[in-house]
Structures are given as structure tokens and as C-alpha cells.
Amino acid sequence: MTHLRRFQLFITVSIILFITACFPSNNSAKKEVLLQGRTMGTTYNIKVIATPEQVETLKLHQKIDTVLKQVNQAMSTYIPSSEISRFNQSESLEPMKISDGFARVLKESIRLGELSSGKLDITVGPLVNLWGFGPEQRPETVPNEDVLASTRARIGLKNLHLDGNKLSKGIPNLYVDLSTTAKGYGVDVVAELIEENGFGNYLVEIGGEMRLKGFKHTGELWAIAIEKPILDPSGEQRAVHQVIIPKDNAVATSGDYRNYFEADGQRFSHIIDPDTGKPINHNLISVTVIHPSSMTADGLSTTLMVMGAEQGMAFAVKNDIAALFISKTEYGFTEQFTVKFKQYLK
Ligand code: ADP
Ligand code: MG
């Protein structure tokens, strides 16, 4: 009997937890102003070091919601009228004029796709859907080889052409999915907005992707705790694994323990290896990347996750990436990091 189960948020919901100092505010009137909300099917948490009056006068919270709405309206595959959805629905091979933001995310995603020889592939969406992880939410069964082969024929960056703000497809049924970089881009856009409004000390987090700058209101640098993944279905157990001080950078984590399904005792990740057309199947549990751009960190963490610990580590060293790999072993967990990551360890 086929036994299918879906585990959403199976282990600890997020391996990242902020270390928030609960110090009383010091002499200056500046505090940690917390702005929260929902976007991209997840939550956001933003901390700006400012006076509440400044944030209020500048209408910062409304401005943040407005830019995030714009990002969604351009890049969400869950919104049928978004730019990306209209591109995906169209079978025309004629170029479509796209917004600057959408072009910026596509350009960086394509660059990372080429750099990784196709391991990061934003056209992999039909395979994500086939395995039941996309907006179509198909039944979670293991697809047969014929369906897999015909779906794989629709994949590949060679079928996507970006020329400035003009985007076109090489085959009518190409489908673009920016889940690996759009969330990070949202973080970058919010960080840029906060800076434009005159604030130099902040932490922006959307669904686990974050970018920080400057200092907390206590005068200390922002510190982030990367939690040890615990195989605990209740998600109640948490243990601090490693504290990092990322300085003025973004931190992104990709992991296959958060979203997967099981069939006949085998785990199927939501991350697809474009070279096989199948979900990744290796011992790498999570990858954390530190980079000035959240969009790049987001894309790179998934890229390294697709590659696995060995190939990922070699790629990170070669491309000078600050990366931390946590892998499962017979006895528990093991971690590896690049020299570039080492400087951020506390
Ligand atoms: P998370 O959702 O935990 O942030 P990632 O940032 O690693 O995870 O992104 C995973 C998502 O990326 C998947 O749900 C899927 O939509 C998409 N995806 C899966 N495999 C690939 C791949 N090889 N290249 C690009 N996108 C992928
Ligand atoms: Mg991600």
C-alpha cells in the first residue's frame, strides 16, 4: 500500500531565530521599532532603530506594504494577474515588456543559473508542480517516467530570453518560477526603502530571509542564531547551534527539512535537481549563505542545496561564497563552512 503523507513545517519551523536583547532603552529616544505583517504567503518582521514618531511621520509601515505589494504583483505565481503569471499563461513567443523589478530578479536568477551550470533553474516550475509543491498542489505521488520525460522537455534556461526589459520564451509552454530569489529581492527592496527614509540601523526579515545593517539600539551589532535542526515533529525543541554576526549583510537559509512529502518511507524534497528532474536526495540538511544582497544570498543558498555538501562546498570555495553547510550523519549532524563564512562566526 502506498503510504503518502505530507509534512509541512515538519521539524522546527525555522532554524533561524533572532537574538533580541531585552535591554531597556538607553538615554536616547531611539528604540527598536517593530513593524510586522504578511507578504508572499509568509510573515515579515522588521526592526528599525528610530523613534516611533519618526517611523509614524514617514509612514514607513505603509510604504513597506506598498513596495511588497508591487513585488507580489510582479513576481507571485499565486496571483493570476501578476506579470509573471501573465508571462507563464501566454503561449506567444513575442517579447513581453516587463517592469524594472521583475527584470532585475530575472537577470540575477539567470546569472546564478549560468554560474551553477543549471543547478539553479527558474524554469523548473513544471517539475515542482509535478512533484506537488507548486501552486497547482497536485496529488503527491511519484510521477511515472513518461510524464517526467515530457515535463523535463519543457525545462531549461536556454528557452528564456531576457533583453533589458523584454522577456520572451523559446517554447510556448515555458513556466518561470522565482521562489528562490523573489523573497530575497523583497528583503532588498525593503532595506533600500528604509535607507532612503534615512535609517541606517535595521533588520529586515521575510519568511526567514534577512538583511541587516548597523547596530541595535543598545549599540551592539546584530547577532543571529542559527538553530540546530532537531528531528522533532512537534517542533517544540530548539537548540542554538551557532551564533553569527553578519555585519551589514543578508543571511539566507535553504533547507529540505521544512517542506517535503514521504512516499513508501522515502522523503521527497521541494528542491529539484534539474539534471535528474527529481527532488534532491542527499544528506545536506541546510545551507546558510551570507552576502550583501538578500536576493543573491537567497538564490545561492538554494543553488548550494541542489548541489549537495560536496559539490556545493567546492562551488562555494571557487566562487568565494560565505556558506555554512549542515549535513546529517549516522550519529547526528555535522557542519562545514568556507573560510569566507568563518569571519562571521561569533
Ligand atoms: P524556501 O522555500 O525554504 O525558502 P528555497 O529558497 O530553497 O526554499 O526555494 C525552494 C523553492 O524553489 C521550491 O519550492 C521551488 O519552487 C523552487 N525550486 C526547486 N528546485 C529549484 C531549482 N533547482 N532551481 C530553482 N528553483 C527551484
Ligand atoms: Mg529561499
Short mmCIF file of C-alpha atoms and ligand atoms in Angstrom, two decimals:
data_model
loop_
_atom_site.label_atom_id
_atom_site.label_comp_id
_atom_site.label_asym_id
_atom_site.label_seq_id
_atom_site.Cartn_x
_atom_site.Cartn_y
_atom_site.Cartn_z
CA MET A 1 0.00 0.00 0.00
CA THR A 2 1.32 3.38 -0.88
CA HIS A 3 1.57 5.47 2.15
CA LEU A 4 1.60 9.16 1.48
CA ARG A 5 1.96 11.85 4.00
CA ARG A 6 2.78 15.48 3.73
CA PHE A 7 4.84 17.20 6.31
CA GLN A 8 4.70 20.94 6.19
CA LEU A 9 6.95 22.64 8.64
CA PHE A 10 7.83 19.24 9.98
CA ILE A 11 10.82 20.00 12.07
CA THR A 12 11.47 23.27 13.78
CA VAL A 13 9.55 25.81 11.83
CA SER A 14 12.55 27.94 11.16
CA ILE A 15 16.12 27.29 12.01
CA ILE A 16 16.74 30.93 12.40
CA LEU A 17 15.81 32.88 15.46
CA PHE A 18 16.76 36.39 16.27
CA ILE A 19 18.64 37.01 19.39
CA THR A 20 16.81 40.00 20.68
CA ALA A 21 18.31 41.72 23.62
CA CYS A 22 15.67 42.81 26.07
CA PHE A 23 17.56 45.76 27.35
CA PRO A 24 15.62 48.79 28.46
CA SER A 25 16.06 51.62 26.02
CA ASN A 26 19.04 53.79 26.77
CA ASN A 27 19.22 57.52 27.15
CA SER A 28 18.46 58.38 23.55
CA ALA A 29 14.83 58.25 22.46
CA LYS A 30 15.73 55.78 19.74
CA LYS A 31 14.20 52.40 20.15
CA GLU A 32 13.78 49.21 18.25
CA VAL A 33 10.59 49.89 16.31
CA LEU A 34 9.00 46.63 15.22
CA LEU A 35 6.97 46.52 12.00
CA GLN A 36 5.20 43.27 11.19
CA GLY A 37 2.88 41.96 8.53
CA ARG A 38 2.27 39.32 5.89
CA THR A 39 3.55 39.00 2.35
CA MET A 40 4.43 36.28 -0.19
CA GLY A 41 2.47 33.66 1.75
CA THR A 42 4.60 34.25 4.82
CA THR A 43 5.30 36.82 7.53
CA TYR A 44 7.69 39.72 7.76
CA ASN A 45 9.41 41.20 10.80
CA ILE A 46 11.29 44.46 10.51
CA LYS A 47 13.22 46.24 13.22
CA VAL A 48 14.22 49.84 12.66
CA ILE A 49 16.28 51.77 15.16
CA ALA A 50 14.40 55.04 15.33
CA THR A 51 11.91 56.94 17.40
CA PRO A 52 8.34 55.69 16.94
CA GLU A 53 7.39 59.25 15.94
CA GLN A 54 9.89 59.27 13.05
CA VAL A 55 8.54 55.98 11.72
CA GLU A 56 4.99 57.24 12.09
CA THR A 57 5.62 60.61 10.40
CA LEU A 58 7.36 58.99 7.46
CA LYS A 59 4.55 56.42 7.15
CA LEU A 60 7.23 53.77 6.89
CA HIS A 61 4.94 50.81 7.55
CA GLN A 62 2.54 51.80 4.75
CA LYS A 63 5.43 52.40 2.36
CA ILE A 64 6.79 48.92 3.14
CA ASP A 65 3.41 47.30 2.45
CA THR A 66 3.13 49.20 -0.81
CA VAL A 67 6.51 48.08 -2.17
CA LEU A 68 5.90 44.49 -1.10
CA LYS A 69 2.55 44.54 -2.87
CA GLN A 70 4.32 45.73 -6.01
CA VAL A 71 6.81 42.86 -5.75
CA ASN A 72 3.97 40.36 -5.43
CA GLN A 73 2.02 41.92 -8.26
CA ALA A 74 5.08 41.43 -10.46
CA MET A 75 6.50 38.10 -9.32
CA SER A 76 3.97 35.96 -7.49
CA THR A 77 2.87 32.81 -9.31
CA TYR A 78 0.00 32.65 -6.81
CA ILE A 79 -1.56 35.84 -8.25
CA PRO A 80 -3.12 35.04 -11.67
CA SER A 81 -2.87 38.67 -12.84
CA SER A 82 0.79 39.15 -11.84
CA GLU A 83 3.36 39.91 -14.53
CA ILE A 84 4.98 36.51 -14.09
CA SER A 85 1.61 34.71 -14.29
CA ARG A 86 0.67 36.58 -17.46
CA PHE A 87 4.02 35.61 -18.99
CA ASN A 88 3.52 32.00 -17.93
CA GLN A 89 -0.06 31.83 -19.28
CA SER A 90 0.86 33.32 -22.64
CA GLU A 91 1.90 30.90 -25.37
CA SER A 92 3.29 33.68 -27.53
CA LEU A 93 6.98 33.74 -28.37
CA GLU A 94 6.83 37.52 -28.84
CA PRO A 95 8.73 39.61 -26.28
CA MET A 96 6.75 41.00 -23.35
CA LYS A 97 7.72 44.30 -21.75
CA ILE A 98 8.32 43.81 -18.04
CA SER A 99 8.85 46.07 -15.02
CA ASP A 100 12.33 47.03 -13.77
CA GLY A 101 12.00 44.98 -10.57
CA PHE A 102 10.96 41.83 -12.40
CA ALA A 103 13.84 42.32 -14.87
CA ARG A 104 16.31 42.79 -12.00
CA VAL A 105 15.31 39.50 -10.34
CA LEU A 106 15.31 37.62 -13.65
CA LYS A 107 18.75 38.94 -14.55
CA GLU A 108 20.29 37.82 -11.26
CA SER A 109 18.47 34.45 -11.33
CA ILE A 110 19.71 33.77 -14.86
CA ARG A 111 23.25 34.80 -13.87
CA LEU A 112 23.20 32.33 -10.95
CA GLY A 113 21.69 29.68 -13.22
CA GLU A 114 24.54 30.04 -15.67
CA LEU A 115 27.17 30.22 -12.93
CA SER A 116 25.86 26.95 -11.47
CA SER A 117 25.61 25.19 -14.87
CA GLY A 118 21.84 24.98 -14.49
CA LYS A 119 21.56 23.72 -10.91
CA LEU A 120 19.53 26.83 -10.15
CA ASP A 121 16.90 26.91 -12.85
CA ILE A 122 13.95 29.29 -12.66
CA THR A 123 12.16 27.34 -15.40
CA VAL A 124 11.99 24.24 -13.20
CA GLY A 125 8.40 25.11 -12.12
CA PRO A 126 6.59 22.36 -14.07
CA LEU A 127 8.71 19.78 -12.24
CA VAL A 128 7.99 21.46 -8.89
CA ASN A 129 4.27 21.23 -9.71
CA LEU A 130 4.62 17.66 -10.93
CA TRP A 131 6.09 16.68 -7.58
CA GLY A 132 3.27 18.51 -5.82
CA PHE A 133 5.00 21.56 -4.39
CA GLY A 134 3.85 24.39 -6.63
CA PRO A 135 0.68 26.49 -6.84
CA GLU A 136 -1.12 23.62 -8.61
CA GLN A 137 -0.85 21.41 -5.50
CA ARG A 138 -1.14 18.18 -7.46
CA PRO A 139 -1.61 14.94 -5.56
CA GLU A 140 1.63 13.82 -4.04
CA THR A 141 2.55 10.71 -5.91
CA VAL A 142 5.77 9.66 -7.55
CA PRO A 143 5.35 10.57 -11.25
CA ASN A 144 5.98 7.89 -13.85
CA GLU A 145 8.98 8.10 -16.20
CA ASP A 146 6.93 9.17 -19.27
CA VAL A 147 5.36 12.13 -17.53
CA LEU A 148 8.74 13.00 -16.07
CA ALA A 149 10.38 12.95 -19.51
CA SER A 150 7.70 15.11 -21.15
CA THR A 151 7.84 17.58 -18.27
CA ARG A 152 11.63 17.76 -18.44
CA ALA A 153 11.36 18.70 -22.11
CA ARG A 154 9.71 21.97 -21.01
CA ILE A 155 12.61 22.96 -18.72
CA GLY A 156 15.77 24.92 -19.38
CA LEU A 157 17.18 28.44 -19.25
CA LYS A 158 18.05 28.17 -22.94
CA ASN A 159 14.30 28.66 -23.55
CA LEU A 160 14.17 32.00 -21.71
CA HIS A 161 15.46 35.24 -23.22
CA LEU A 162 15.89 38.49 -21.34
CA ASP A 163 16.97 41.59 -23.23
CA GLY A 164 16.78 44.64 -21.00
CA ASN A 165 13.09 44.88 -20.10
CA LYS A 166 11.98 42.50 -22.82
CA LEU A 167 11.28 38.92 -21.89
CA SER A 168 10.44 36.11 -24.28
CA LYS A 169 10.13 32.34 -24.39
CA GLY A 170 11.62 29.90 -26.85
CA ILE A 171 8.82 27.37 -26.35
CA PRO A 172 5.11 28.17 -25.80
CA ASN A 173 4.65 26.33 -22.52
CA LEU A 174 7.70 27.60 -20.64
CA TYR A 175 6.95 28.42 -17.00
CA VAL A 176 9.03 30.72 -14.80
CA ASP A 177 9.11 30.40 -11.02
CA LEU A 178 11.08 32.90 -8.92
CA SER A 179 10.52 31.31 -5.50
CA THR A 180 14.27 31.12 -4.98
CA THR A 181 15.08 34.81 -5.42
CA ALA A 182 11.89 36.89 -5.15
CA LYS A 183 11.64 36.67 -1.36
CA GLY A 184 15.25 37.84 -1.03
CA TYR A 185 14.53 40.60 -3.52
CA GLY A 186 11.60 41.70 -1.35
CA VAL A 187 14.03 41.97 1.58
CA ASP A 188 16.44 44.06 -0.52
CA VAL A 189 13.69 46.40 -1.67
CA VAL A 190 12.51 46.97 1.91
CA ALA A 191 16.09 47.52 3.13
CA GLU A 192 16.65 50.08 0.35
CA LEU A 193 13.39 51.81 1.24
CA ILE A 194 14.38 52.04 4.91
CA GLU A 195 17.71 53.58 3.95
CA GLU A 196 16.07 56.05 1.56
CA ASN A 197 14.00 57.19 4.52
CA GLY A 198 17.17 57.98 6.42
CA PHE A 199 17.62 54.99 8.73
CA GLY A 200 20.99 53.24 8.91
CA ASN A 201 20.29 50.65 11.61
CA TYR A 202 17.77 47.95 10.85
CA LEU A 203 16.96 44.27 10.44
CA VAL A 204 14.57 43.11 7.73
CA GLU A 205 13.24 39.56 7.69
CA ILE A 206 10.72 37.97 5.30
CA GLY A 207 9.98 34.29 5.75
CA GLY A 208 13.44 33.53 7.12
CA GLU A 209 15.40 35.61 4.60
CA MET A 210 17.04 38.57 6.27
CA ARG A 211 19.25 41.57 5.77
CA LEU A 212 20.72 43.75 8.47
CA LYS A 213 22.70 46.90 8.87
CA GLY A 214 24.38 48.86 11.61
CA PHE A 215 23.61 48.38 15.27
CA LYS A 216 20.84 47.54 17.69
CA HIS A 217 19.54 50.32 19.93
CA THR A 218 21.89 49.03 22.63
CA GLY A 219 24.87 49.84 20.42
CA GLU A 220 25.71 46.18 19.82
CA LEU A 221 25.98 44.57 16.40
CA TRP A 222 23.04 42.45 15.28
CA ALA A 223 23.54 38.78 16.13
CA ILE A 224 21.71 35.86 14.54
CA ALA A 225 21.38 32.38 15.97
CA ILE A 226 21.26 29.52 13.52
CA GLU A 227 19.38 26.74 15.18
CA LYS A 228 20.39 23.13 15.14
CA PRO A 229 17.82 21.18 13.14
CA ILE A 230 16.16 18.75 15.52
CA LEU A 231 14.15 15.84 14.22
CA ASP A 232 11.22 16.70 16.43
CA PRO A 233 7.77 16.53 14.80
CA SER A 234 6.24 18.77 17.46
CA GLY A 235 8.74 21.47 16.60
CA GLU A 236 8.96 22.33 20.25
CA GLN A 237 12.59 21.55 20.81
CA ARG A 238 15.08 24.14 19.76
CA ALA A 239 18.75 24.43 20.47
CA VAL A 240 21.11 27.18 19.49
CA HIS A 241 23.67 25.84 17.13
CA GLN A 242 25.76 28.76 16.11
CA VAL A 243 25.71 32.49 16.66
CA ILE A 244 26.77 34.63 13.73
CA ILE A 245 27.45 38.36 13.44
CA PRO A 246 26.75 39.01 9.75
CA LYS A 247 27.59 42.76 9.89
CA ASP A 248 25.98 44.75 7.02
CA ASN A 249 24.85 41.74 5.03
CA ALA A 250 21.98 39.46 4.16
CA VAL A 251 21.58 35.93 5.53
CA ALA A 252 19.64 33.24 3.65
CA THR A 253 18.96 29.64 4.52
CA SER A 254 17.69 26.86 2.31
CA GLY A 255 16.76 23.51 3.74
CA ASP A 256 14.83 20.45 2.69
CA TYR A 257 13.53 19.64 6.15
CA ARG A 258 10.83 22.28 6.06
CA ASN A 259 8.77 21.24 3.08
CA TYR A 260 8.65 17.68 1.75
CA PHE A 261 6.47 14.63 1.45
CA GLU A 262 7.10 10.97 2.10
CA ALA A 263 6.13 8.01 -0.06
CA ASP A 264 6.98 4.44 0.92
CA GLY A 265 9.40 5.67 3.53
CA GLN A 266 11.34 7.88 1.15
CA ARG A 267 11.48 11.61 1.60
CA PHE A 268 10.84 13.90 -1.36
CA SER A 269 12.16 17.41 -1.06
CA HIS A 270 10.65 20.51 -2.68
CA ILE A 271 14.02 21.24 -4.23
CA ILE A 272 14.50 19.69 -7.67
CA ASP A 273 17.80 18.74 -9.26
CA PRO A 274 17.32 19.88 -12.88
CA ASP A 275 19.90 17.30 -14.02
CA THR A 276 17.68 14.40 -12.91
CA GLY A 277 14.24 16.05 -12.88
CA LYS A 278 13.80 14.62 -9.40
CA PRO A 279 13.83 16.01 -5.86
CA ILE A 280 17.28 16.15 -4.32
CA ASN A 281 18.21 13.13 -2.30
CA HIS A 282 21.30 13.66 -0.18
CA ASN A 283 22.38 14.25 3.39
CA LEU A 284 22.62 18.00 3.24
CA ILE A 285 20.03 19.44 5.61
CA SER A 286 20.54 23.16 5.24
CA VAL A 287 22.78 25.77 3.71
CA THR A 288 23.20 29.30 5.07
CA VAL A 289 24.74 31.98 2.87
CA ILE A 290 25.90 35.48 3.86
CA HIS A 291 26.07 38.06 1.08
CA PRO A 292 25.44 41.83 0.75
CA SER A 293 22.36 41.16 -1.42
CA SER A 294 19.48 39.17 0.02
CA MET A 295 18.34 38.20 -3.48
CA THR A 296 21.77 36.73 -4.25
CA ALA A 297 22.06 35.04 -0.85
CA ASP A 298 18.57 33.55 -1.35
CA GLY A 299 19.42 32.18 -4.80
CA LEU A 300 22.83 30.92 -3.75
CA SER A 301 21.52 29.04 -0.71
CA THR A 302 19.12 27.09 -2.93
CA THR A 303 21.84 26.54 -5.55
CA LEU A 304 24.15 25.02 -2.94
CA MET A 305 21.27 22.98 -1.55
CA VAL A 306 20.64 21.47 -5.01
CA MET A 307 24.35 20.65 -5.35
CA GLY A 308 24.73 18.81 -2.05
CA ALA A 309 27.52 19.22 0.51
CA GLU A 310 30.48 18.05 -1.55
CA GLN A 311 29.80 19.79 -4.85
CA GLY A 312 28.28 22.77 -3.02
CA MET A 313 31.36 23.26 -0.87
CA ALA A 314 33.65 23.13 -3.92
CA PHE A 315 31.41 25.64 -5.74
CA ALA A 316 31.31 27.97 -2.71
CA VAL A 317 35.10 27.92 -2.35
CA LYS A 318 35.64 28.51 -6.06
CA ASN A 319 33.20 31.41 -6.18
CA ASP A 320 34.26 32.96 -2.87
CA ILE A 321 30.87 32.45 -1.19
CA ALA A 322 30.37 32.67 2.59
CA ALA A 323 28.45 29.42 3.21
CA LEU A 324 27.67 27.09 6.09
CA PHE A 325 26.52 23.53 5.34
CA ILE A 326 24.74 21.35 7.91
CA SER A 327 24.56 17.67 6.96
CA LYS A 328 23.02 14.63 8.52
CA THR A 329 25.33 11.84 9.58
CA GLU A 330 24.86 8.45 11.16
CA TYR A 331 25.43 9.98 14.56
CA GLY A 332 23.67 13.32 14.26
CA PHE A 333 24.75 16.41 12.40
CA THR A 334 27.96 17.78 11.02
CA GLU A 335 28.81 21.24 9.77
CA GLN A 336 31.25 22.63 7.24
CA PHE A 337 31.89 26.23 6.29
CA THR A 338 34.01 28.16 3.86
CA VAL A 339 36.87 30.40 5.00
CA LYS A 340 34.79 33.38 3.94
CA PHE A 341 31.99 32.32 6.33
CA LYS A 342 34.39 31.94 9.26
CA GLN A 343 34.73 35.68 9.86
CA TYR A 344 31.03 35.88 10.80
CA LEU A 345 31.11 33.18 13.46
CA LYS A 346 30.93 34.57 16.94
P1 ADP B 1 12.42 28.02 0.91
O1 ADP B 1 11.04 27.89 0.37
O2 ADP B 1 12.68 27.18 2.11
O3 ADP B 1 12.96 29.43 1.01
P2 ADP B 1 14.25 27.80 -1.25
O4 ADP B 1 14.55 29.25 -1.16
O5 ADP B 1 15.39 26.89 -1.22
O6 ADP B 1 13.29 27.31 -0.12
O7 ADP B 1 13.39 27.62 -2.57
C1 ADP B 1 12.75 26.40 -2.86
C2 ADP B 1 11.76 26.62 -3.99
O8 ADP B 1 12.44 26.88 -5.21
C3 ADP B 1 10.92 25.39 -4.29
O9 ADP B 1 9.73 25.39 -3.55
C4 ADP B 1 10.65 25.51 -5.78
O10 ADP B 1 9.54 26.32 -6.03
C5 ADP B 1 11.87 26.20 -6.31
N1 ADP B 1 12.90 25.27 -6.82
C6 ADP B 1 13.08 23.97 -6.56
N2 ADP B 1 14.18 23.49 -7.16
C7 ADP B 1 14.71 24.53 -7.84
C8 ADP B 1 15.87 24.68 -8.69
N3 ADP B 1 16.68 23.67 -8.95
N4 ADP B 1 16.09 25.90 -9.23
C9 ADP B 1 15.26 26.94 -8.99
N5 ADP B 1 14.18 26.87 -8.20
C10 ADP B 1 13.91 25.68 -7.63
MG MG B 2 14.81 30.71 -0.02
#
